[in-house]
mmCIF file of C-alpha atoms and ligand atoms in Angstrom:
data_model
loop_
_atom_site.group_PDB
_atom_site.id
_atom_site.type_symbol
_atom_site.label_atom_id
_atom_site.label_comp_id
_atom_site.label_asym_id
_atom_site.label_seq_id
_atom_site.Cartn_x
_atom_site.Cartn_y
_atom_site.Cartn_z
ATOM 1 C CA UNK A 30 74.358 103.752 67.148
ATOM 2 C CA UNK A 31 77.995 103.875 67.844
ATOM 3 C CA UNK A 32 78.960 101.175 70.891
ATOM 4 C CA UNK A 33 79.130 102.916 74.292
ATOM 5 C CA UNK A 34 81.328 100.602 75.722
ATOM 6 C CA UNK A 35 84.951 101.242 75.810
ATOM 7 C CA UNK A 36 86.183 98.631 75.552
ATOM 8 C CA UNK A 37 89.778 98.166 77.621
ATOM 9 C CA UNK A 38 90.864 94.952 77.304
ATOM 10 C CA UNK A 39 90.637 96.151 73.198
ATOM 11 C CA UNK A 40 92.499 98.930 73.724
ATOM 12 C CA UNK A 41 95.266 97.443 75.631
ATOM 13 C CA UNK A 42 96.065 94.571 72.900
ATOM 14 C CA UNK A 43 96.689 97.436 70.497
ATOM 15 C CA UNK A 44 98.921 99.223 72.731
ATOM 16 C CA UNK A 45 100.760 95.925 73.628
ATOM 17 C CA UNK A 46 101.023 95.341 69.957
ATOM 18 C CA UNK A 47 102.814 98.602 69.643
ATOM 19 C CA UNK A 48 104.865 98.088 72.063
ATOM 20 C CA UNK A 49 105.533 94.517 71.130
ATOM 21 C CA UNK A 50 106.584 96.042 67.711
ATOM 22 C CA UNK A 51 108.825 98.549 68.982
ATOM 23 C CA UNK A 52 110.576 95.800 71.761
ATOM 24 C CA UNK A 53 110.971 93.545 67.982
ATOM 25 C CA UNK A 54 112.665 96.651 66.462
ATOM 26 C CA UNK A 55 115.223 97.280 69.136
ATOM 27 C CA UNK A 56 116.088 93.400 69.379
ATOM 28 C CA UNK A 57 116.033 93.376 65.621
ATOM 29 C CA UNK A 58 119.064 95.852 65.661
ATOM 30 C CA UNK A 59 120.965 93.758 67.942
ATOM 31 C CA UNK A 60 120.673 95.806 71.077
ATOM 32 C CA UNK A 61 119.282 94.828 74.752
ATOM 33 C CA UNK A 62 116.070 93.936 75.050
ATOM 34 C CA UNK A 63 113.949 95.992 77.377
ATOM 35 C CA UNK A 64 114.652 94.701 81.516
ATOM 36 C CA UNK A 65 111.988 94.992 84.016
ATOM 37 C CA UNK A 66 112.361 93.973 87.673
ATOM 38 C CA UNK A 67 109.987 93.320 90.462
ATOM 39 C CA UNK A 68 110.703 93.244 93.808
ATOM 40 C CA UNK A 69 108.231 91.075 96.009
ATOM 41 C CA UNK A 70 108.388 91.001 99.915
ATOM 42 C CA UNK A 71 106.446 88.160 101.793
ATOM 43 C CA UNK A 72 103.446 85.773 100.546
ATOM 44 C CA UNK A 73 100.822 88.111 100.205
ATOM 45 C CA UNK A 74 98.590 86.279 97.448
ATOM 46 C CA UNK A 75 97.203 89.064 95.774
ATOM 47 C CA UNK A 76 100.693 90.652 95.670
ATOM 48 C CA UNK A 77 102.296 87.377 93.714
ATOM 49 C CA UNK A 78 99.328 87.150 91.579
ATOM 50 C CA UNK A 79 100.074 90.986 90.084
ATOM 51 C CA UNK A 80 103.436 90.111 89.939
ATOM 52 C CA UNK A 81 103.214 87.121 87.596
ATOM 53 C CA UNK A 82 100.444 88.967 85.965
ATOM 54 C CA UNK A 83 103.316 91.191 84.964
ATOM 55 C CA UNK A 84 105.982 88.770 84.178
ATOM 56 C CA UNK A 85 103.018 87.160 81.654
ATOM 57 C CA UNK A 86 102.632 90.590 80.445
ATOM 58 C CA UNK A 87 106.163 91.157 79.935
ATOM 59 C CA UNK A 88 107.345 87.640 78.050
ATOM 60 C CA UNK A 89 104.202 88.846 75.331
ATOM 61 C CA UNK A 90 105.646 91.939 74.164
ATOM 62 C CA UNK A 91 109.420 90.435 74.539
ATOM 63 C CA UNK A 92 110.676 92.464 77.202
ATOM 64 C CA UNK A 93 112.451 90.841 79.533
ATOM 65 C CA UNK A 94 111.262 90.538 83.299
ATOM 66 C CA UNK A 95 113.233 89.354 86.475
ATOM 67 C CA UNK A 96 111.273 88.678 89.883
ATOM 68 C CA UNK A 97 113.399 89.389 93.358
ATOM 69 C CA UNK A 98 110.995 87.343 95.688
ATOM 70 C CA UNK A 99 112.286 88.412 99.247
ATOM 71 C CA UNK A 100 111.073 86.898 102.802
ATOM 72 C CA UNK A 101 108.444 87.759 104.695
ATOM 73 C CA UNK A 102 111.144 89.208 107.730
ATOM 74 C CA UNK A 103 113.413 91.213 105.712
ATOM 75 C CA UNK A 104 114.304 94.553 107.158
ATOM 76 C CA UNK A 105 113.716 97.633 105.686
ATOM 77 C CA UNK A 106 117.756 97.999 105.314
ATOM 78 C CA UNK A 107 118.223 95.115 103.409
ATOM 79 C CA UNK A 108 115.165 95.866 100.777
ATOM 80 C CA UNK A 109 116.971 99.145 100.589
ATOM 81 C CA UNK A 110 119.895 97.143 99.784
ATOM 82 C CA UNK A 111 118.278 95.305 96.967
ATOM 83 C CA UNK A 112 117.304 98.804 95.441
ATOM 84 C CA UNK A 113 120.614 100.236 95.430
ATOM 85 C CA UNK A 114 121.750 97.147 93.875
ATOM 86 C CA UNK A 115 119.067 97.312 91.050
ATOM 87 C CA UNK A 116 119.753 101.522 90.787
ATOM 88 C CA UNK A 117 123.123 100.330 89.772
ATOM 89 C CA UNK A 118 122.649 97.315 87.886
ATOM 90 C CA UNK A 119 123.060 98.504 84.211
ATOM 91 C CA UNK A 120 121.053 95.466 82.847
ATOM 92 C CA UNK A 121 117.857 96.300 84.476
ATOM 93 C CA UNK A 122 116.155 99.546 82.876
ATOM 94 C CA UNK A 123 113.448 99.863 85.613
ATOM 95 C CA UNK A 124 112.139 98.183 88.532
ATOM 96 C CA UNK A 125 109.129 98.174 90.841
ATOM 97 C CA UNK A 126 108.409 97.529 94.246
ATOM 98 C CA UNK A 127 105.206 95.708 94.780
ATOM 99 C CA UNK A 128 103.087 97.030 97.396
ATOM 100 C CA UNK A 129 101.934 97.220 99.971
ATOM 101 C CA UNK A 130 105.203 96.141 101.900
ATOM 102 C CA UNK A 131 105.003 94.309 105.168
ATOM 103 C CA UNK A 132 104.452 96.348 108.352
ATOM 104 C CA UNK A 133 107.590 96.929 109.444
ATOM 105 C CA UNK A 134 108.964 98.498 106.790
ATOM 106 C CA UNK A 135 108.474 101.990 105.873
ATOM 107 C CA UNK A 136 106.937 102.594 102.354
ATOM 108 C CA UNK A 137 107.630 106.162 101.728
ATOM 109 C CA UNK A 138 111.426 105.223 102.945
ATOM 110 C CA UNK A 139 111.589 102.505 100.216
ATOM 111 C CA UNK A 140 110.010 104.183 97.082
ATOM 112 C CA UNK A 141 112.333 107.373 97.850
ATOM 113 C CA UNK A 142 115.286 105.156 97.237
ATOM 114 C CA UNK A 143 114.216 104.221 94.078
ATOM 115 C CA UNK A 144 116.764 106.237 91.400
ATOM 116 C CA UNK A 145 114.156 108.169 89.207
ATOM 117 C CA UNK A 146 115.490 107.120 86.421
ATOM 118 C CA UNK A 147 114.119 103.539 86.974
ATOM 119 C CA UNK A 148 110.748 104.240 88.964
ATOM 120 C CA UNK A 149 108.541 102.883 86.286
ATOM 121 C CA UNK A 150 105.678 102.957 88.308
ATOM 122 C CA UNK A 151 105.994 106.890 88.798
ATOM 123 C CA UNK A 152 105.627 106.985 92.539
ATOM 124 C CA UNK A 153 109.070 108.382 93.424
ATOM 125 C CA UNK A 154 108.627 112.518 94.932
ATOM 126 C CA UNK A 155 111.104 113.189 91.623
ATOM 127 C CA UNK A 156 108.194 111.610 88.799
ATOM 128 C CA UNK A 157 105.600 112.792 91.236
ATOM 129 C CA UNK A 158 106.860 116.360 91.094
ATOM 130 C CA UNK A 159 107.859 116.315 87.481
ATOM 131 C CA UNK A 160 104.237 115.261 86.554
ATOM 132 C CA UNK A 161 103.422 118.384 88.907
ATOM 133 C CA UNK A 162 105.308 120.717 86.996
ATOM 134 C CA UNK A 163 104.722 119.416 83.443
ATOM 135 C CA UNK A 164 108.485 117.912 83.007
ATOM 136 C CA UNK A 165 108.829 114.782 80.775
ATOM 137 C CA UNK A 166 108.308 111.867 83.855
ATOM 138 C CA UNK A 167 106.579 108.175 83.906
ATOM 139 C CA UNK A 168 103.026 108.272 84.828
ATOM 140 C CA UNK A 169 101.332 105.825 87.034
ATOM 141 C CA UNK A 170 99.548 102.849 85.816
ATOM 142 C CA UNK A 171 96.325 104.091 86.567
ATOM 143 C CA UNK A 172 96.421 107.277 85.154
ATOM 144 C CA UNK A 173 98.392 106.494 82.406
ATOM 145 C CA UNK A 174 95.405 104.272 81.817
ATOM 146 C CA UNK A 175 92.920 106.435 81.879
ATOM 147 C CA UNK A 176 94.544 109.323 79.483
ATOM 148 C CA UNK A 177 95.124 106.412 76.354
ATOM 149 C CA UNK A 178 91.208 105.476 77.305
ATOM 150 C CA UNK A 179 90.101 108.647 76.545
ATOM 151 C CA UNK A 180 92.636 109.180 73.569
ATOM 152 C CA UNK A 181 91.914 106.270 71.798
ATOM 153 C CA UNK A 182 87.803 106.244 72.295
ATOM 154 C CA UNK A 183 88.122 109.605 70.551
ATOM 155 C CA UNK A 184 86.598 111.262 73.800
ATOM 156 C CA UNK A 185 87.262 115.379 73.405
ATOM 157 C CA UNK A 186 88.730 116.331 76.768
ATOM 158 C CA UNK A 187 89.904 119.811 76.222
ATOM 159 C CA UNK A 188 87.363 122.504 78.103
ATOM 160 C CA UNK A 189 85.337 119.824 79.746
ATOM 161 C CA UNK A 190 84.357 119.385 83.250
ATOM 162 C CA UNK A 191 85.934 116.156 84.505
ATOM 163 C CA UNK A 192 84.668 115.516 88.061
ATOM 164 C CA UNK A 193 86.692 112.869 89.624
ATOM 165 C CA UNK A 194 85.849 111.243 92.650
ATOM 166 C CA UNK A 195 88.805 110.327 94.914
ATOM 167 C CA UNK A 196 91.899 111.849 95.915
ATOM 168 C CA UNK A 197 94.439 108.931 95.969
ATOM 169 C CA UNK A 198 97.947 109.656 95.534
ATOM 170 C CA UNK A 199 97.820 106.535 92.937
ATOM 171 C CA UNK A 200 94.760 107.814 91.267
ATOM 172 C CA UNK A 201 92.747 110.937 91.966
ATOM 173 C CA UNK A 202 95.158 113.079 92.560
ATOM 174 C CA UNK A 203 97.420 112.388 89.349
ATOM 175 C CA UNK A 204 94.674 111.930 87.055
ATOM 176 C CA UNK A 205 92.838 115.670 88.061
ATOM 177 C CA UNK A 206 96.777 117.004 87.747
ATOM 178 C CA UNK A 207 96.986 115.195 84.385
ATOM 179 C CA UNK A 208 93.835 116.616 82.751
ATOM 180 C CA UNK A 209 94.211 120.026 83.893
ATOM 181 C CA UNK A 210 97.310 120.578 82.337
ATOM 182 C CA UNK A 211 98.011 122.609 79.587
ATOM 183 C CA UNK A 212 98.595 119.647 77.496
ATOM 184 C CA UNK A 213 97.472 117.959 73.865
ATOM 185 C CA UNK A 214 94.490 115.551 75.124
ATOM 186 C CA UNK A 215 94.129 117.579 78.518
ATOM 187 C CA UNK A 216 92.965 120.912 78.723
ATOM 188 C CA UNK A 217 89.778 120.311 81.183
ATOM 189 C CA UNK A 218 88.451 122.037 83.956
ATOM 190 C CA UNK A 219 89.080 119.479 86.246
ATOM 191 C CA UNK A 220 86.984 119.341 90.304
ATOM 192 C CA UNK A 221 88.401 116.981 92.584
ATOM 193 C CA UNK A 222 85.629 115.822 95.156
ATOM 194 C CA UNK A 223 86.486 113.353 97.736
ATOM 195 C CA UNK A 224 84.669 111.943 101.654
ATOM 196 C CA UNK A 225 84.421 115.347 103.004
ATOM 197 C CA UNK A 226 82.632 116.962 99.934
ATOM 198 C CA UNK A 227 78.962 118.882 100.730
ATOM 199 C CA UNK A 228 76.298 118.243 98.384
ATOM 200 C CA UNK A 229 78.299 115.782 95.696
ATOM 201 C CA UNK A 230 75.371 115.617 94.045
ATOM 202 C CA UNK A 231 75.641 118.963 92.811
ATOM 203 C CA UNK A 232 79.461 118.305 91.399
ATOM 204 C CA UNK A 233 78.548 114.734 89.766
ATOM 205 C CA UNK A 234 75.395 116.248 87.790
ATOM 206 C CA UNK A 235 77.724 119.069 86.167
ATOM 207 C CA UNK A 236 80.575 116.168 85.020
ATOM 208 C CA UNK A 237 81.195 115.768 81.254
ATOM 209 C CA UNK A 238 83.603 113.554 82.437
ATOM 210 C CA UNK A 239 83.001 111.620 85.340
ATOM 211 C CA UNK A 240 86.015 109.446 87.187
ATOM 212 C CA UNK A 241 84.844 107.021 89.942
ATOM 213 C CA UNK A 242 88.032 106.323 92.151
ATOM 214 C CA UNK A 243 86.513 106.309 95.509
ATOM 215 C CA UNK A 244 86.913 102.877 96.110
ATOM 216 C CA UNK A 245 82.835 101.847 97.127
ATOM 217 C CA UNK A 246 81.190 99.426 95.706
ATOM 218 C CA UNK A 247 78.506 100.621 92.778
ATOM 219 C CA UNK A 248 78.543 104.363 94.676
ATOM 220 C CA UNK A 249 77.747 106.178 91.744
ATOM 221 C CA UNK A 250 73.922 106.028 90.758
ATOM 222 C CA UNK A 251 71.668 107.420 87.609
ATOM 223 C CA UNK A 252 70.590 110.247 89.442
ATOM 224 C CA UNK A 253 73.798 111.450 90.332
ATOM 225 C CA UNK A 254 74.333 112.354 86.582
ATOM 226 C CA UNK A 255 73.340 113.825 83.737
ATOM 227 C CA UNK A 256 72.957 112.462 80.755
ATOM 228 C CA UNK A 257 75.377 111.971 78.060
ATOM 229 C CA UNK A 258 78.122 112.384 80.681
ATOM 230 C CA UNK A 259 81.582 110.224 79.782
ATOM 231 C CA UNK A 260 82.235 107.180 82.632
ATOM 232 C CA UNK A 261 85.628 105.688 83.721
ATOM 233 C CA UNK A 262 85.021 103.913 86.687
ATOM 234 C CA UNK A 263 88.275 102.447 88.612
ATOM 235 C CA UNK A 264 86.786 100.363 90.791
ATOM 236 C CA UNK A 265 87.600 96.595 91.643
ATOM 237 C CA UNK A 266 85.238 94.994 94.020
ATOM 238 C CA UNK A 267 84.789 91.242 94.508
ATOM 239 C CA UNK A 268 80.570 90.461 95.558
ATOM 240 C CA UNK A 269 79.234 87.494 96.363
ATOM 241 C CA UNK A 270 77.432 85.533 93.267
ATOM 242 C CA UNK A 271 76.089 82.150 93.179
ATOM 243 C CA UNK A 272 74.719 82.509 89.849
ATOM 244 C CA UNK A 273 78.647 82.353 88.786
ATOM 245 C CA UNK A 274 80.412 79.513 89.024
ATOM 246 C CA UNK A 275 83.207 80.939 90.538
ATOM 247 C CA UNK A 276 80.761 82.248 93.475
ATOM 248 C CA UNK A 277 81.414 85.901 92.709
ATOM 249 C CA UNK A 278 81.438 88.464 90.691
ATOM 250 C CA UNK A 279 83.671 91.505 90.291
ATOM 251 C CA UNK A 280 81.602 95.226 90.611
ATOM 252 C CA UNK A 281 83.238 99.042 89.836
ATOM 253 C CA UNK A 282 82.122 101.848 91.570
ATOM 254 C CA UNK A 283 79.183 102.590 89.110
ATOM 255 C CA UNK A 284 76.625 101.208 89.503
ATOM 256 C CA UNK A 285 76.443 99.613 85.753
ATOM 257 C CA UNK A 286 73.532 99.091 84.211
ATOM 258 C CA UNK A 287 71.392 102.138 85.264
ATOM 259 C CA UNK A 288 74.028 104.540 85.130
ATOM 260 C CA UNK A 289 74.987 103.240 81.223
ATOM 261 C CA UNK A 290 71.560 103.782 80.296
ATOM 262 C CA UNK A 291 72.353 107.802 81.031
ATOM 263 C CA UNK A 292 75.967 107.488 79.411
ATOM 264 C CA UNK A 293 77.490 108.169 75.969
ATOM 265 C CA UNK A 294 80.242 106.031 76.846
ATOM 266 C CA UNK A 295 81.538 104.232 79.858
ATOM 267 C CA UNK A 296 84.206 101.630 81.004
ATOM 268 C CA UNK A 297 82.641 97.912 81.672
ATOM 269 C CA UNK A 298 84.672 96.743 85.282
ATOM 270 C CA UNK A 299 85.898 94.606 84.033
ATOM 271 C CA UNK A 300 87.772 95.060 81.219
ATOM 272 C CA UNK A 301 87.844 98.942 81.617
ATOM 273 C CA UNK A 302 90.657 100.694 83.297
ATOM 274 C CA UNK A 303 92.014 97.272 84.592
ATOM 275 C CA UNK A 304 93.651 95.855 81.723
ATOM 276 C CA UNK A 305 94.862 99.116 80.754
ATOM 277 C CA UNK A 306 97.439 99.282 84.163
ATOM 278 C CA UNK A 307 100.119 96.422 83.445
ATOM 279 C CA UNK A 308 100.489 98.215 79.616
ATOM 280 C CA UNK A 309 101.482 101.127 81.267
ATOM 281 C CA UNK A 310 104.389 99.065 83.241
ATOM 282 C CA UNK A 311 105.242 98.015 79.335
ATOM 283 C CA UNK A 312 105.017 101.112 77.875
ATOM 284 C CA UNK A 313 107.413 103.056 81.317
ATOM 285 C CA UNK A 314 109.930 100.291 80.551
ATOM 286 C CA UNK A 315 110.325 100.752 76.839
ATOM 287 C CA UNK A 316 110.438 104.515 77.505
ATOM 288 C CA UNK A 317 113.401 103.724 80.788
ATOM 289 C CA UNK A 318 115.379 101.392 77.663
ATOM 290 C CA UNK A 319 115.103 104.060 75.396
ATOM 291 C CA UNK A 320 116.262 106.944 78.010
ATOM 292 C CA UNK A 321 113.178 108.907 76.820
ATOM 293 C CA UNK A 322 112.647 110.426 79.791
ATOM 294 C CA UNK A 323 115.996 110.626 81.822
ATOM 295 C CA UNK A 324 119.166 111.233 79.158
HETATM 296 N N1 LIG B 15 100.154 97.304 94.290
HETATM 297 C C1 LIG B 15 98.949 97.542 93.724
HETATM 298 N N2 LIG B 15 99.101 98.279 92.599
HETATM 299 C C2 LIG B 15 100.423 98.499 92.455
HETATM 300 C C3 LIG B 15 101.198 99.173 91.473
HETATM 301 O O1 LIG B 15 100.718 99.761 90.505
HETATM 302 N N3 LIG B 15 102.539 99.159 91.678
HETATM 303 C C4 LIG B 15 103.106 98.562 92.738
HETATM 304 N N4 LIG B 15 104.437 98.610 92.860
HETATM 305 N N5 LIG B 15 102.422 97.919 93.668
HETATM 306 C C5 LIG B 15 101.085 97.879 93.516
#
């Protein structure tokens, strides 16, 4: 029997590899490598932890990474500063913002100052509305996750029913826009169900393709599907587990084992979707150095 697990952390080594390749080719013909820059406001742990994450993930495939570690009390002017400096700064070919931002400052203020052009993440109303609309834009980690997942676990998409589960602006919403369009590795008939649903039951049991984003821990159960059905599960949830050594373990929003028993192939949290988000950061830089996507 072919494996049923899909296996992320395997899929994102080949990706990295490609892009790894691709970063060689461009240094190989004496031109700039690839520049990403992270801006980091405050101590939040969790926060620092993604950012080196990224750096790591950065040095691997040779692109070249620069951290802007702000305090804790800087206003919202002067991180707007900072991201008119780096919308300007010809050496850097994209940036991010690390969220979430202290209180004080607005969010939505920030990430609109981000040029377009160098929103790498894809959270700018421009890449947002571009993704929308079908225009050539850089799509968010998650996403962007997801779709290679699919593509490379040879999973047919196109006249499906993909229920996803969530509306997020990060994930639910651009994934259902993503696999609705009339695109190579897209084409599905895509329902978006989120906390107000009636009767989810009903929506789950129809999915060929089922996309747990709804942020609760193990929500999704065998009976809520049929079988055969397709799992990517987004989750990240941290439960308490002596029997590790570490004290705890880390859960999706599937509950695993019973619902994999019903599926033909699902995403193991973790090593899913996880390890498939910081390629995507890779990948939206390479494409910012090249000027795929803005001439
Ligand atoms: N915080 C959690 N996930 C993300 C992400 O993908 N991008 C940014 N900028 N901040 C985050």
């Amino acid at each position: 029997m072919e494996n049923k697990i899909i296996d992320g952390k395997a899929i994102a080594a080949e990706l990295k590899k490609e892009i790894a390749q691709e970063v060689a080719q461009i240094i190989d013909k004496n031109q700039k490598a690839p520049h990403l820059a992270a801006v980091l406001v405050g101590n939040d742990p969790a926060s620092k932890t993604y950012v080196s994450s990224k750096e790591k993930a950065c040095k691997a495939v040779g692109i070249t990474s620069s951290v802007y570690q702000l305090s804790e009390n800087t206003t919202e002017k002067e991180l707007i500063d900072v991201i008119q400096f780096l919308n300007n700064d010809d050496e850097i070919d994209g940036f991010i913002v690390q969220l979430p931002l202290p209180k004080h400052i607005n969010p939505d203020r920030v990430i609109e100052t981000i040029h377009p052009a160098k929103d790498v993440d894809g959270f700018t109303p421009t890449n947002v509305g571009r993704m929308q609309l079908g225009m050539p834009c850089y799509v968010p980690a998650t996403p962007f996750g997801i779709v290679e997942l699919l593509k490379r676990s040879n999973v047919e998409v196109e006249g499906k029913h993909v229920v996803v589960l969530g509306r997020s602006n990060i994930v639910g919403t651009p994934i259902s826009i993503l696999l609705s369009r009339k695109a190579e590795g897209a084409n599905a008939t895509v329902t978006l169900c989120h906390s107000r649903s009636n009767d989810l039951i009903s929506f789950t049991k129809q999915a060929d393709i089922l996309i747990a984003a709804i942020g609760q821990k193990e929500f999704v159960k065998a009976d809520m599907v049929k079988k055969g059905v397709v799992i990517i599960d987004v989750g990240i949830h941290r439960v308490a587990d002596s029997s590790n050594e570490k004290g705890y373990k880390i859960v999706g929003d599937v509950d695993y084992e019973p619902v994999s028993k019903m599926a033909s192939k699902i995403t193991p949290v973790p090593g899913g979707v996880g390890p498939m988000t910081i390629v995507s950061l890779l990948y939206n830089t390479l494409l910012a150095s090249k000027k795929a996507i803005y001439k």
